[in-house]
mmCIF file of C-alpha atoms in Angstrom:
data_model
loop_
_atom_site.group_PDB
_atom_site.id
_atom_site.type_symbol
_atom_site.label_atom_id
_atom_site.label_comp_id
_atom_site.label_asym_id
_atom_site.label_seq_id
_atom_site.Cartn_x
_atom_site.Cartn_y
_atom_site.Cartn_z
ATOM 1 C CA MET A 164 20.079 4.614 21.116
ATOM 2 C CA ARG A 165 17.456 2.126 20.007
ATOM 3 C CA ILE A 166 17.290 1.771 16.188
ATOM 4 C CA GLY A 167 14.058 -0.202 15.727
ATOM 5 C CA ARG A 168 10.836 1.594 16.633
ATOM 6 C CA TYR A 169 8.786 -1.494 17.584
ATOM 7 C CA ASP A 170 9.237 -4.765 19.397
ATOM 8 C CA ASN A 171 6.525 -6.190 17.153
ATOM 9 C CA PRO A 172 3.578 -4.035 16.040
ATOM 10 C CA TYR A 173 1.521 -7.126 15.140
ATOM 11 C CA LYS A 174 1.424 -8.945 18.485
ATOM 12 C CA CYS A 175 -0.133 -6.242 20.655
ATOM 13 C CA VAL A 176 -3.755 -7.268 20.166
ATOM 14 C CA SER A 177 -5.718 -10.161 21.651
ATOM 15 C CA PHE A 178 -8.404 -12.130 19.872
ATOM 16 C CA ASP A 179 -9.161 -14.137 23.030
ATOM 17 C CA ALA A 180 -11.935 -11.774 24.126
ATOM 18 C CA ILE A 181 -14.014 -12.310 20.984
ATOM 19 C CA SER A 182 -17.309 -13.871 22.013
ATOM 20 C CA PRO A 183 -17.503 -17.659 21.498
ATOM 21 C CA ARG A 184 -20.783 -16.969 19.650
ATOM 22 C CA VAL A 185 -18.713 -15.407 16.865
ATOM 23 C CA ARG A 186 -17.515 -18.021 14.406
ATOM 24 C CA GLN A 187 -14.066 -17.588 12.880
ATOM 25 C CA GLU A 188 -14.484 -19.180 9.477
ATOM 26 C CA PRO A 189 -11.538 -19.773 7.137
ATOM 27 C CA VAL A 190 -12.446 -18.717 3.601
ATOM 28 C CA MET A 191 -10.687 -19.787 0.399
ATOM 29 C CA LEU A 192 -11.443 -17.748 -2.709
ATOM 30 C CA GLU A 193 -10.738 -18.260 -6.394
ATOM 31 C CA ALA A 194 -10.692 -15.113 -8.492
ATOM 32 C CA ALA A 195 -12.001 -14.910 -12.042
ATOM 33 C CA ASP A 196 -8.496 -15.500 -13.421
ATOM 34 C CA GLY A 197 -7.907 -18.527 -11.171
ATOM 35 C CA GLY A 198 -5.851 -16.687 -8.547
ATOM 36 C CA ILE A 199 -6.248 -17.938 -4.973
ATOM 37 C CA SER A 200 -6.687 -15.677 -1.970
ATOM 38 C CA SER A 201 -7.887 -16.442 1.529
ATOM 39 C CA GLY A 202 -9.195 -14.876 4.694
ATOM 40 C CA VAL A 203 -11.070 -15.277 7.941
ATOM 41 C CA LEU A 204 -14.736 -14.291 8.347
ATOM 42 C CA TYR A 205 -15.867 -13.319 11.862
ATOM 43 C CA THR A 206 -19.661 -13.590 12.164
ATOM 44 C CA THR A 207 -22.546 -15.020 14.161
ATOM 45 C CA GLY A 208 -24.451 -15.778 10.982
ATOM 46 C CA ARG A 209 -27.046 -13.082 11.773
ATOM 47 C CA HIS A 210 -25.039 -10.060 10.686
ATOM 48 C CA ARG A 211 -26.160 -8.123 7.618
ATOM 49 C CA THR A 212 -23.220 -5.693 7.509
ATOM 50 C CA VAL A 213 -19.638 -6.885 7.061
ATOM 51 C CA VAL A 214 -16.515 -4.756 7.449
ATOM 52 C CA CYS A 215 -13.636 -5.775 5.175
ATOM 53 C CA PHE A 216 -9.872 -5.411 5.501
ATOM 54 C CA MET A 217 -7.288 -6.121 2.809
ATOM 55 C CA HIS A 218 -3.765 -5.018 1.923
ATOM 56 C CA PRO A 219 -1.633 -5.755 -1.148
ATOM 57 C CA LYS A 220 0.943 -7.584 0.952
ATOM 58 C CA ALA A 221 0.181 -7.661 4.690
ATOM 59 C CA ASP A 222 -1.777 -10.363 6.516
ATOM 60 C CA MET A 223 -5.173 -8.829 7.319
ATOM 61 C CA SER A 224 -6.828 -11.968 8.692
ATOM 62 C CA ARG A 225 -5.993 -10.845 12.256
ATOM 63 C CA HIS A 226 -5.962 -7.085 11.863
ATOM 64 C CA TYR A 227 -5.895 -5.213 15.161
ATOM 65 C CA ALA A 228 -9.258 -3.547 14.423
ATOM 66 C CA ILE A 229 -11.204 -6.787 14.043
ATOM 67 C CA PRO A 230 -11.961 -7.550 17.739
ATOM 68 C CA ALA A 231 -13.361 -4.041 18.266
ATOM 69 C CA ILE A 232 -15.416 -4.194 15.052
ATOM 70 C CA VAL A 233 -16.901 -7.548 16.040
ATOM 71 C CA ASP A 234 -17.550 -6.370 19.597
ATOM 72 C CA ALA A 235 -19.489 -3.408 18.143
ATOM 73 C CA GLY A 236 -21.926 -5.802 16.478
ATOM 74 C CA PHE A 237 -20.572 -6.087 12.931
ATOM 75 C CA ALA A 238 -19.173 -9.009 10.995
ATOM 76 C CA ALA A 239 -15.564 -8.633 9.872
ATOM 77 C CA PHE A 240 -13.673 -10.172 6.988
ATOM 78 C CA GLY A 241 -9.880 -10.064 6.970
ATOM 79 C CA GLN A 242 -8.740 -11.039 3.489
ATOM 80 C CA ASN A 243 -5.214 -11.838 2.366
ATOM 81 C CA SER A 244 -4.271 -11.277 -1.254
ATOM 82 C CA ARG A 245 -2.704 -13.864 -3.535
ATOM 83 C CA TRP A 246 0.594 -12.067 -2.854
ATOM 84 C CA VAL A 247 0.495 -11.957 0.939
ATOM 85 C CA ASN A 248 4.057 -11.281 2.184
ATOM 86 C CA ASN A 249 5.265 -11.177 -1.431
ATOM 87 C CA ASP A 250 4.748 -7.824 -3.096
ATOM 88 C CA GLU A 251 7.793 -8.440 -5.289
ATOM 89 C CA LEU A 252 5.276 -9.775 -7.834
ATOM 90 C CA CYS A 253 2.308 -7.574 -6.916
ATOM 91 C CA VAL A 254 0.263 -6.177 -9.801
ATOM 92 C CA HIS A 255 -2.548 -4.011 -8.440
ATOM 93 C CA GLU A 256 -4.862 -4.514 -11.405
ATOM 94 C CA THR A 257 -4.807 -8.261 -10.724
ATOM 95 C CA LEU A 258 -5.438 -7.667 -7.021
ATOM 96 C CA LEU A 259 -8.784 -6.103 -7.930
ATOM 97 C CA LEU A 260 -9.920 -9.580 -8.986
ATOM 98 C CA ASP A 261 -9.071 -10.862 -5.487
ATOM 99 C CA VAL A 262 -11.091 -8.052 -3.904
ATOM 100 C CA ALA A 263 -13.988 -8.852 -6.234
ATOM 101 C CA ALA A 264 -13.847 -12.537 -5.297
ATOM 102 C CA GLY A 265 -14.184 -11.571 -1.641
ATOM 103 C CA LEU A 266 -17.112 -9.221 -2.198
ATOM 104 C CA LEU A 267 -18.912 -11.671 -4.477
ATOM 105 C CA HIS A 268 -18.608 -14.358 -1.804
ATOM 106 C CA LEU A 269 -19.920 -12.036 0.903
ATOM 107 C CA ARG A 270 -22.899 -11.059 -1.245
ATOM 108 C CA GLU A 271 -23.626 -14.708 -2.051
ATOM 109 C CA ILE A 272 -23.764 -15.721 1.615
ATOM 110 C CA GLY A 273 -26.251 -12.974 2.427
ATOM 111 C CA PHE A 274 -24.481 -9.806 3.515
ATOM 112 C CA GLU A 275 -26.514 -6.795 2.458
ATOM 113 C CA ARG A 276 -23.958 -4.060 3.187
ATOM 114 C CA ILE A 277 -20.209 -4.228 2.651
ATOM 115 C CA ILE A 278 -17.855 -1.615 4.112
ATOM 116 C CA LEU A 279 -14.254 -1.368 2.956
ATOM 117 C CA VAL A 280 -11.729 -0.316 5.604
ATOM 118 C CA GLY A 281 -8.428 0.532 3.938
ATOM 119 C CA ASN A 282 -5.578 0.658 6.434
ATOM 120 C CA SER A 283 -2.084 1.698 5.294
ATOM 121 C CA GLY A 284 -1.656 0.253 1.769
ATOM 122 C CA GLY A 285 -5.208 -1.062 1.892
ATOM 123 C CA GLY A 286 -6.593 2.461 1.463
ATOM 124 C CA SER A 287 -5.270 2.993 -2.050
ATOM 125 C CA LEU A 288 -6.031 -0.629 -3.006
ATOM 126 C CA TYR A 289 -9.678 -0.343 -1.948
ATOM 127 C CA ALA A 290 -9.998 3.111 -3.531
ATOM 128 C CA PHE A 291 -8.682 1.720 -6.814
ATOM 129 C CA TYR A 292 -11.159 -1.153 -6.566
ATOM 130 C CA GLN A 293 -14.179 1.028 -5.760
ATOM 131 C CA ALA A 294 -13.295 3.433 -8.583
ATOM 132 C CA GLN A 295 -13.149 0.626 -11.126
ATOM 133 C CA ALA A 296 -16.232 -1.095 -9.701
ATOM 134 C CA THR A 297 -18.315 2.045 -10.144
ATOM 135 C CA THR A 298 -16.974 2.772 -13.632
ATOM 136 C CA THR A 299 -19.477 1.614 -16.236
ATOM 137 C CA PRO A 300 -18.006 -0.734 -18.882
ATOM 138 C CA PRO A 301 -16.377 -0.248 -21.312
ATOM 139 C CA GLY A 302 -14.745 2.568 -19.365
ATOM 140 C CA ARG A 303 -12.657 0.373 -17.047
ATOM 141 C CA LEU A 304 -8.952 -0.324 -17.492
ATOM 142 C CA THR A 305 -7.974 -2.880 -20.100
ATOM 143 C CA HIS A 306 -4.201 -3.107 -19.503
ATOM 144 C CA THR A 307 -1.696 -2.916 -16.664
ATOM 145 C CA PRO A 308 0.991 -0.201 -16.689
ATOM 146 C CA ALA A 309 3.366 -2.846 -18.080
ATOM 147 C CA GLY A 310 1.113 -3.237 -21.105
ATOM 148 C CA ASP A 311 -0.243 -6.662 -20.157
ATOM 149 C CA ALA A 312 -3.850 -7.262 -21.178
ATOM 150 C CA LEU A 313 -6.240 -7.368 -18.225
ATOM 151 C CA ASP A 314 -9.671 -6.149 -19.263
ATOM 152 C CA LEU A 315 -11.591 -5.241 -16.117
ATOM 153 C CA ASN A 316 -14.687 -4.622 -18.251
ATOM 154 C CA GLU A 317 -15.039 -8.393 -18.545
ATOM 155 C CA HIS A 318 -15.293 -8.999 -14.800
ATOM 156 C CA ASP A 319 -18.007 -8.642 -12.161
ATOM 157 C CA LEU A 320 -16.776 -6.058 -9.665
ATOM 158 C CA PRO A 321 -19.507 -5.469 -7.056
ATOM 159 C CA ALA A 322 -19.269 -2.041 -5.466
ATOM 160 C CA ALA A 323 -19.086 -1.502 -1.705
ATOM 161 C CA ASP A 324 -21.572 0.504 0.373
ATOM 162 C CA GLY A 325 -19.159 2.470 2.554
ATOM 163 C CA PHE A 326 -15.489 3.429 2.628
ATOM 164 C CA VAL A 327 -13.080 4.043 5.528
ATOM 165 C CA HIS A 328 -9.549 5.376 5.005
ATOM 166 C CA MET A 329 -7.795 4.562 8.300
ATOM 167 C CA ALA A 330 -4.142 5.524 8.774
ATOM 168 C CA ALA A 331 -3.816 5.005 5.042
ATOM 169 C CA HIS A 332 -1.414 6.584 2.580
ATOM 170 C CA LEU A 333 -2.097 7.829 -0.942
ATOM 171 C CA GLY A 334 -0.679 4.791 -2.736
ATOM 172 C CA GLU A 335 2.504 2.719 -2.674
ATOM 173 C CA GLY A 336 3.812 4.735 -5.587
ATOM 174 C CA ARG A 337 3.128 8.073 -3.921
ATOM 175 C CA ILE A 338 4.570 7.078 -0.574
ATOM 176 C CA LEU A 339 7.694 5.654 -2.188
ATOM 177 C CA MET A 340 8.093 8.847 -4.224
ATOM 178 C CA SER A 341 8.297 10.739 -0.930
ATOM 179 C CA MET A 342 10.625 8.184 0.701
ATOM 180 C CA ILE A 343 13.063 7.262 -2.069
ATOM 181 C CA ASP A 344 16.594 8.584 -1.635
ATOM 182 C CA PRO A 345 17.447 10.723 -4.681
ATOM 183 C CA SER A 346 21.147 10.914 -3.830
ATOM 184 C CA VAL A 347 21.685 7.431 -5.327
ATOM 185 C CA THR A 348 23.776 7.912 -8.467
ATOM 186 C CA ASP A 349 24.171 4.272 -9.540
ATOM 187 C CA GLU A 350 21.213 1.898 -9.197
ATOM 188 C CA ARG A 351 23.658 -1.012 -8.951
ATOM 189 C CA ASP A 352 25.589 0.489 -6.037
ATOM 190 C CA PRO A 353 23.774 0.985 -2.700
ATOM 191 C CA LEU A 354 26.584 3.236 -1.449
ATOM 192 C CA SER A 355 26.701 5.599 -4.416
ATOM 193 C CA CYS A 356 25.835 9.138 -3.365
ATOM 194 C CA ASP A 357 25.512 12.676 -4.653
ATOM 195 C CA LEU A 358 26.441 14.564 -1.497
ATOM 196 C CA SER A 359 24.530 17.644 -2.599
ATOM 197 C CA LEU A 360 21.322 15.596 -2.312
ATOM 198 C CA ASP A 361 22.264 13.458 0.692
ATOM 199 C CA PRO A 362 19.447 13.890 3.266
ATOM 200 C CA PHE A 363 21.815 12.673 6.007
ATOM 201 C CA HIS A 364 24.605 15.177 5.397
ATOM 202 C CA PRO A 365 24.891 17.924 8.040
ATOM 203 C CA ASP A 366 25.655 20.511 5.353
ATOM 204 C CA ASN A 367 22.173 19.893 3.950
ATOM 205 C CA GLY A 368 20.464 20.359 7.317
ATOM 206 C CA TYR A 369 20.515 16.873 8.854
ATOM 207 C CA GLN A 370 20.732 16.315 12.594
ATOM 208 C CA ARG A 371 20.753 12.907 14.198
ATOM 209 C CA PRO A 372 17.474 11.905 15.958
ATOM 210 C CA PRO A 373 16.056 12.603 18.477
ATOM 211 C CA ALA A 374 16.979 16.119 17.363
ATOM 212 C CA SER A 375 14.984 17.500 14.449
ATOM 213 C CA SER A 376 16.766 18.260 11.181
ATOM 214 C CA HIS A 377 16.201 21.579 9.405
ATOM 215 C CA TYR A 378 16.196 21.633 5.602
ATOM 216 C CA SER A 379 15.935 24.850 3.621
ATOM 217 C CA PRO A 380 12.981 25.370 1.266
ATOM 218 C CA ALA A 381 15.401 25.378 -1.669
ATOM 219 C CA PHE A 382 16.877 22.019 -0.636
ATOM 220 C CA VAL A 383 13.407 20.525 -0.144
ATOM 221 C CA GLU A 384 12.312 21.609 -3.628
ATOM 222 C CA THR A 385 15.482 20.307 -5.281
ATOM 223 C CA TYR A 386 15.228 17.060 -3.309
ATOM 224 C CA ARG A 387 11.610 16.431 -4.353
ATOM 225 C CA GLN A 388 12.459 17.075 -8.015
ATOM 226 C CA ALA A 389 15.371 14.656 -7.769
ATOM 227 C CA GLN A 390 13.126 12.006 -6.185
ATOM 228 C CA ARG A 391 10.809 12.187 -9.176
ATOM 229 C CA ALA A 392 13.774 12.004 -11.523
ATOM 230 C CA ARG A 393 14.966 8.811 -9.833
ATOM 231 C CA VAL A 394 11.514 7.227 -10.162
ATOM 232 C CA GLU A 395 11.526 8.186 -13.843
ATOM 233 C CA ARG A 396 14.936 6.523 -14.174
ATOM 234 C CA ILE A 397 13.677 3.282 -12.637
ATOM 235 C CA ASP A 398 10.549 3.424 -14.804
ATOM 236 C CA ALA A 399 12.851 3.567 -17.823
ATOM 237 C CA ILE A 400 14.804 0.536 -16.543
ATOM 238 C CA ALA A 401 11.550 -1.405 -16.109
ATOM 239 C CA ARG A 402 10.205 -0.482 -19.528
ATOM 240 C CA ALA A 403 13.510 -1.312 -21.208
ATOM 241 C CA ALA A 404 13.437 -4.794 -19.664
ATOM 242 C CA LEU A 405 9.844 -5.304 -20.796
ATOM 243 C CA GLY A 406 10.764 -3.998 -24.241
ATOM 244 C CA ARG A 407 13.552 -6.562 -24.645
ATOM 245 C CA ARG A 408 11.199 -9.337 -23.620
ATOM 246 C CA GLY A 409 8.559 -8.032 -26.030
ATOM 247 C CA GLU A 410 11.034 -8.036 -28.899
ATOM 248 C CA ALA A 411 11.935 -11.655 -28.142
ATOM 249 C CA ARG A 412 8.265 -12.655 -28.065
ATOM 250 C CA THR A 413 7.713 -10.986 -31.400
ATOM 251 C CA ALA A 414 10.677 -12.882 -32.825
ATOM 252 C CA ILE A 415 9.465 -16.301 -31.693
ATOM 253 C CA GLY A 416 6.061 -15.579 -33.168
ATOM 254 C CA GLU A 417 7.456 -15.304 -36.669
ATOM 255 C CA SER A 418 6.467 -18.170 -38.958
ATOM 256 C CA GLU A 419 10.012 -19.291 -39.762
ATOM 257 C CA PHE A 420 11.265 -19.182 -36.168
ATOM 258 C CA HIS A 421 10.756 -22.898 -35.445
ATOM 259 C CA HIS A 422 12.682 -23.823 -38.554
ATOM 260 C CA ARG A 423 15.837 -22.159 -37.252
ATOM 261 C CA PRO A 424 18.618 -24.136 -35.567
ATOM 262 C CA TRP A 425 18.174 -24.691 -31.840
ATOM 263 C CA ALA A 426 21.247 -22.591 -31.141
ATOM 264 C CA GLU A 427 19.365 -19.600 -32.607
ATOM 265 C CA GLN A 428 15.996 -20.447 -30.990
ATOM 266 C CA ALA A 429 17.209 -20.946 -27.423
ATOM 267 C CA PRO A 430 18.405 -17.388 -26.678
ATOM 268 C CA GLN A 431 15.160 -15.897 -27.981
ATOM 269 C CA LEU A 432 12.988 -18.373 -26.068
ATOM 270 C CA ARG A 433 14.846 -17.591 -22.856
ATOM 271 C CA ALA A 434 14.655 -13.858 -23.453
ATOM 272 C CA ALA A 435 10.900 -14.188 -24.014
ATOM 273 C CA VAL A 436 10.280 -15.629 -20.563
ATOM 274 C CA VAL A 437 13.035 -14.086 -18.430
ATOM 275 C CA CYS A 438 11.879 -11.987 -15.473
ATOM 276 C CA PRO A 439 14.688 -9.632 -14.471
ATOM 277 C CA TYR A 440 14.368 -8.190 -10.985
ATOM 278 C CA ILE A 441 14.879 -4.554 -10.117
ATOM 279 C CA VAL A 442 16.596 -3.803 -6.807
ATOM 280 C CA VAL A 443 15.659 -0.376 -5.477
ATOM 281 C CA TYR A 444 18.148 0.678 -2.827
ATOM 282 C CA ARG A 445 17.603 3.291 -0.107
ATOM 283 C CA THR A 446 13.894 3.925 0.279
ATOM 284 C CA GLU A 447 13.720 5.339 3.805
ATOM 285 C CA ALA A 448 14.495 8.979 3.202
ATOM 286 C CA ASP A 449 11.385 11.155 3.453
ATOM 287 C CA LEU A 450 12.559 14.553 4.648
ATOM 288 C CA ARG A 451 9.457 14.827 6.830
ATOM 289 C CA ALA A 452 10.760 11.924 8.921
ATOM 290 C CA PHE A 453 13.741 14.048 9.977
ATOM 291 C CA ASP A 454 12.542 17.668 9.848
ATOM 292 C CA LEU A 455 9.588 17.989 12.218
ATOM 293 C CA GLU A 456 8.761 21.448 10.870
ATOM 294 C CA LEU A 457 7.841 19.947 7.502
ATOM 295 C CA ASP A 458 4.161 18.946 7.615
ATOM 296 C CA PRO A 459 3.999 19.534 11.413
ATOM 297 C CA SER A 460 2.356 16.901 13.621
ATOM 298 C CA GLN A 461 2.810 15.243 17.015
ATOM 299 C CA ARG A 462 5.327 12.700 15.680
ATOM 300 C CA ASP A 463 8.865 12.243 16.942
ATOM 301 C CA ALA A 464 11.928 12.222 14.689
ATOM 302 C CA GLY A 465 12.554 9.078 12.690
ATOM 303 C CA SER A 466 10.848 6.939 10.058
ATOM 304 C CA LEU A 467 8.005 4.417 10.200
ATOM 305 C CA PHE A 468 10.167 1.578 11.501
ATOM 306 C CA SER A 469 13.314 3.259 12.776
ATOM 307 C CA TYR A 470 14.737 5.958 15.005
ATOM 308 C CA ARG A 471 17.916 5.854 12.876
ATOM 309 C CA PRO A 472 16.834 5.911 9.210
ATOM 310 C CA ASP A 473 20.317 7.213 8.363
ATOM 311 C CA LEU A 474 21.322 3.572 8.999
ATOM 312 C CA THR A 475 18.208 1.582 8.098
ATOM 313 C CA ASN A 476 18.038 3.417 4.767
ATOM 314 C CA TYR A 477 21.056 1.281 3.816
ATOM 315 C CA MET A 478 19.775 -2.048 5.171
ATOM 316 C CA GLU A 479 18.237 -4.906 3.199
ATOM 317 C CA PHE A 480 14.687 -4.202 4.366
ATOM 318 C CA GLY A 481 12.700 -1.414 2.756
ATOM 319 C CA PHE A 482 9.639 -0.506 0.719
ATOM 320 C CA GLY A 483 9.829 -1.646 -2.893
ATOM 321 C CA ARG A 484 13.296 -3.091 -2.377
ATOM 322 C CA VAL A 485 12.932 -5.942 -4.894
ATOM 323 C CA CYS A 486 10.453 -5.779 -7.786
ATOM 324 C CA THR A 487 9.747 -7.222 -11.160
ATOM 325 C CA PRO A 488 9.303 -4.610 -13.904
ATOM 326 C CA ARG A 489 5.556 -5.366 -13.796
ATOM 327 C CA SER A 490 5.237 -4.883 -10.043
ATOM 328 C CA TRP A 491 7.359 -1.742 -10.051
ATOM 329 C CA LEU A 492 5.191 -0.040 -12.664
ATOM 330 C CA SER A 493 1.877 -1.204 -11.186
ATOM 331 C CA THR A 494 2.618 -0.848 -7.475
ATOM 332 C CA TRP A 495 5.696 1.203 -6.609
ATOM 333 C CA SER A 496 6.041 3.793 -9.355
ATOM 334 C CA GLY A 497 4.542 7.109 -8.305
ATOM 335 C CA ILE A 498 4.386 7.985 -11.997
ATOM 336 C CA SER A 499 2.968 4.842 -13.607
ATOM 337 C CA SER A 500 0.819 3.157 -10.940
ATOM 338 C CA ASN A 501 -2.977 3.233 -11.322
ATOM 339 C CA ALA A 502 -3.376 2.652 -7.572
ATOM 340 C CA ASP A 503 -3.151 6.375 -6.897
ATOM 341 C CA PHE A 504 -5.641 7.411 -4.236
ATOM 342 C CA LEU A 505 -5.980 11.003 -5.414
ATOM 343 C CA LYS A 506 -6.884 9.844 -8.924
ATOM 344 C CA ASN A 507 -9.421 7.261 -7.750
ATOM 345 C CA ALA A 508 -11.014 9.017 -4.766
ATOM 346 C CA PRO A 509 -13.268 11.358 -6.802
ATOM 347 C CA MET A 510 -15.160 8.257 -7.968
ATOM 348 C CA ILE A 511 -15.893 7.145 -4.401
ATOM 349 C CA GLU A 512 -19.364 8.509 -3.705
ATOM 350 C CA VAL A 513 -20.525 6.189 -0.912
ATOM 351 C CA PRO A 514 -20.430 7.460 2.707
ATOM 352 C CA SER A 515 -16.768 7.853 3.629
ATOM 353 C CA LEU A 516 -14.621 8.345 6.708
ATOM 354 C CA VAL A 517 -10.968 9.395 6.980
ATOM 355 C CA VAL A 518 -9.184 8.740 10.294
ATOM 356 C CA PHE A 519 -5.485 9.381 10.822
ATOM 357 C CA TYR A 520 -3.025 9.297 13.694
ATOM 358 C CA ASP A 521 -1.438 12.666 14.488
ATOM 359 C CA GLY A 522 1.954 11.123 15.338
ATOM 360 C CA ASP A 523 2.280 8.899 12.259
ATOM 361 C CA ASN A 524 5.842 8.775 10.882
ATOM 362 C CA ALA A 525 4.785 7.713 7.369
ATOM 363 C CA ILE A 526 1.356 9.251 6.743
ATOM 364 C CA PHE A 527 1.308 12.939 7.523
ATOM 365 C CA PRO A 528 -1.562 15.367 8.151
ATOM 366 C CA SER A 529 -1.371 16.824 4.636
ATOM 367 C CA ASP A 530 -1.732 13.307 3.174
ATOM 368 C CA SER A 531 -4.932 12.611 5.091
ATOM 369 C CA ARG A 532 -6.406 16.038 4.375
ATOM 370 C CA ALA A 533 -5.638 15.533 0.678
ATOM 371 C CA ALA A 534 -7.378 12.141 0.841
ATOM 372 C CA PHE A 535 -10.434 13.702 2.458
ATOM 373 C CA ASP A 536 -10.596 16.548 -0.044
ATOM 374 C CA ALA A 537 -10.277 14.159 -3.000
ATOM 375 C CA LEU A 538 -13.165 11.880 -1.985
ATOM 376 C CA GLY A 539 -16.201 12.312 -4.219
ATOM 377 C CA ALA A 540 -18.679 11.523 -1.430
ATOM 378 C CA GLU A 541 -20.954 14.289 -0.194
ATOM 379 C CA ASP A 542 -21.271 12.397 3.094
ATOM 380 C CA LYS A 543 -17.710 12.311 4.407
ATOM 381 C CA GLU A 544 -15.950 13.004 7.714
ATOM 382 C CA LEU A 545 -12.353 13.592 8.809
ATOM 383 C CA PHE A 546 -10.871 12.856 12.249
ATOM 384 C CA SER A 547 -7.419 12.710 13.797
ATOM 385 C CA VAL A 548 -6.492 10.869 16.983
ATOM 386 C CA PRO A 549 -3.275 10.754 19.033
ATOM 387 C CA GLY A 550 -0.944 7.926 18.058
ATOM 388 C CA ASP A 551 1.602 6.625 15.592
ATOM 389 C CA HIS A 552 1.003 4.595 12.441
ATOM 390 C CA TYR A 553 -0.010 1.419 14.286
ATOM 391 C CA GLY A 554 -2.071 3.215 16.894
ATOM 392 C CA PHE A 555 0.537 3.189 19.642
ATOM 393 C CA ALA A 556 1.074 6.257 21.797
ATOM 394 C CA VAL A 557 4.068 8.037 20.249
ATOM 395 C CA GLY A 558 7.338 6.561 21.472
ATOM 396 C CA THR A 559 5.679 3.717 23.406
ATOM 397 C CA GLN A 560 4.425 0.158 22.941
ATOM 398 C CA GLU A 561 0.979 1.063 24.336
ATOM 399 C CA ARG A 562 -1.839 0.863 21.783
ATOM 400 C CA THR A 563 -3.960 3.689 23.179
ATOM 401 C CA GLY A 564 -4.414 5.504 19.868
ATOM 402 C CA ALA A 565 -5.960 2.492 18.165
ATOM 403 C CA ARG A 566 -8.781 2.363 20.725
ATOM 404 C CA ALA A 567 -9.624 6.017 20.067
ATOM 405 C CA ALA A 568 -9.563 5.532 16.305
ATOM 406 C CA LEU A 569 -11.780 2.452 16.484
ATOM 407 C CA ASP A 570 -14.280 4.235 18.713
ATOM 408 C CA ILE A 571 -14.681 6.779 15.904
ATOM 409 C CA VAL A 572 -14.946 4.069 13.252
ATOM 410 C CA ASN A 573 -17.565 2.158 15.228
ATOM 411 C CA ARG A 574 -19.652 5.269 15.928
ATOM 412 C CA TRP A 575 -19.544 6.114 12.217
ATOM 413 C CA LEU A 576 -20.562 2.564 11.281
ATOM 414 C CA HIS A 577 -23.517 2.626 13.683
ATOM 415 C CA ASP A 578 -24.627 6.023 12.387
ATOM 416 C CA HIS A 579 -24.558 4.960 8.744
ATOM 417 C CA PHE A 580 -25.224 1.208 8.909
ATOM 418 C CA PRO A 581 -27.208 0.476 12.096
ATOM 419 C CA VAL A 582 -26.946 -3.074 13.428
#
């Protein structure tokens, strides 16, 4: 049986059909703190509405939606964050400065209306941004979850005019909370296992795909509680590491420190700058990926990337696999992260659209309905279309679902922001 779900979900879209009248302009951006991000702007120069795409990690400069958006008469801006393909260091609060740099640039060059389209991890990122942008200073955040000073009240964060949540989850922290394997008993040992919590043990209800597993309500409840407990455990590891570094920084700030012998200074100086990494094993274990009766949809059995998550759960690839303490707390902790869609969505009051695929193996119907319900906008709509997370027909490499989703997005854009 095939293990990987996709040949390559990123290559099944052509930019060749984009009209030669549409310029594809590389854009380099410097954020207020000096961070560098980049992107590609697709425009004829006459557009007044621009549709933006961004993700904490993924390359959005050639997102599969862009050709259809441009063909519908809108400009498109695919922006890559300073941490493209490197979310090991990703701090969401800092990413908001990258988003702001993009929006400030678009306003400066004449765009009158800016629409944020959050796809996958971009949904919670853009929701976090819009919530902070519409919060009147001094009410914005002043520190990251790691305790680092980053006062968003000091920065210009222009708000967007519309918001689209397209096949988007509720935040990296929330999605990892649902996917993390709670049967891990030793964070240093990827094979450690509490069999009573093992989602792949037949005694707990597991059946190998393509068959659907069947977990009891009692097991599901215990499993979810244990997932939260594991996240709490990793939070404690992250905060302990930051605490040791903080103690060393306090020590080197003492007036007599530089008068001590070098043999006493060196360990403290090193401890003050060290960046220990956290390795989070086994993060492909959402029960809904195996039990099709949990959060029912049109999906097949298996996870986002694999038909055999009982194997890929143990491989080197996985969400949040390697993190710094800062990035874990800001991005991947479902307890500590500020990039929580359900917390930020009530502050999104601009016209909003939620579109989800009914065969998605990572974002389930209850997630999208919760996103819709949480939005603060009075003008909001919810749609589902057939397809998996990337808009392919379930179990195929044919991107039929994406076309249906983008038809809805383009109709909504024309209704709210006429060309």
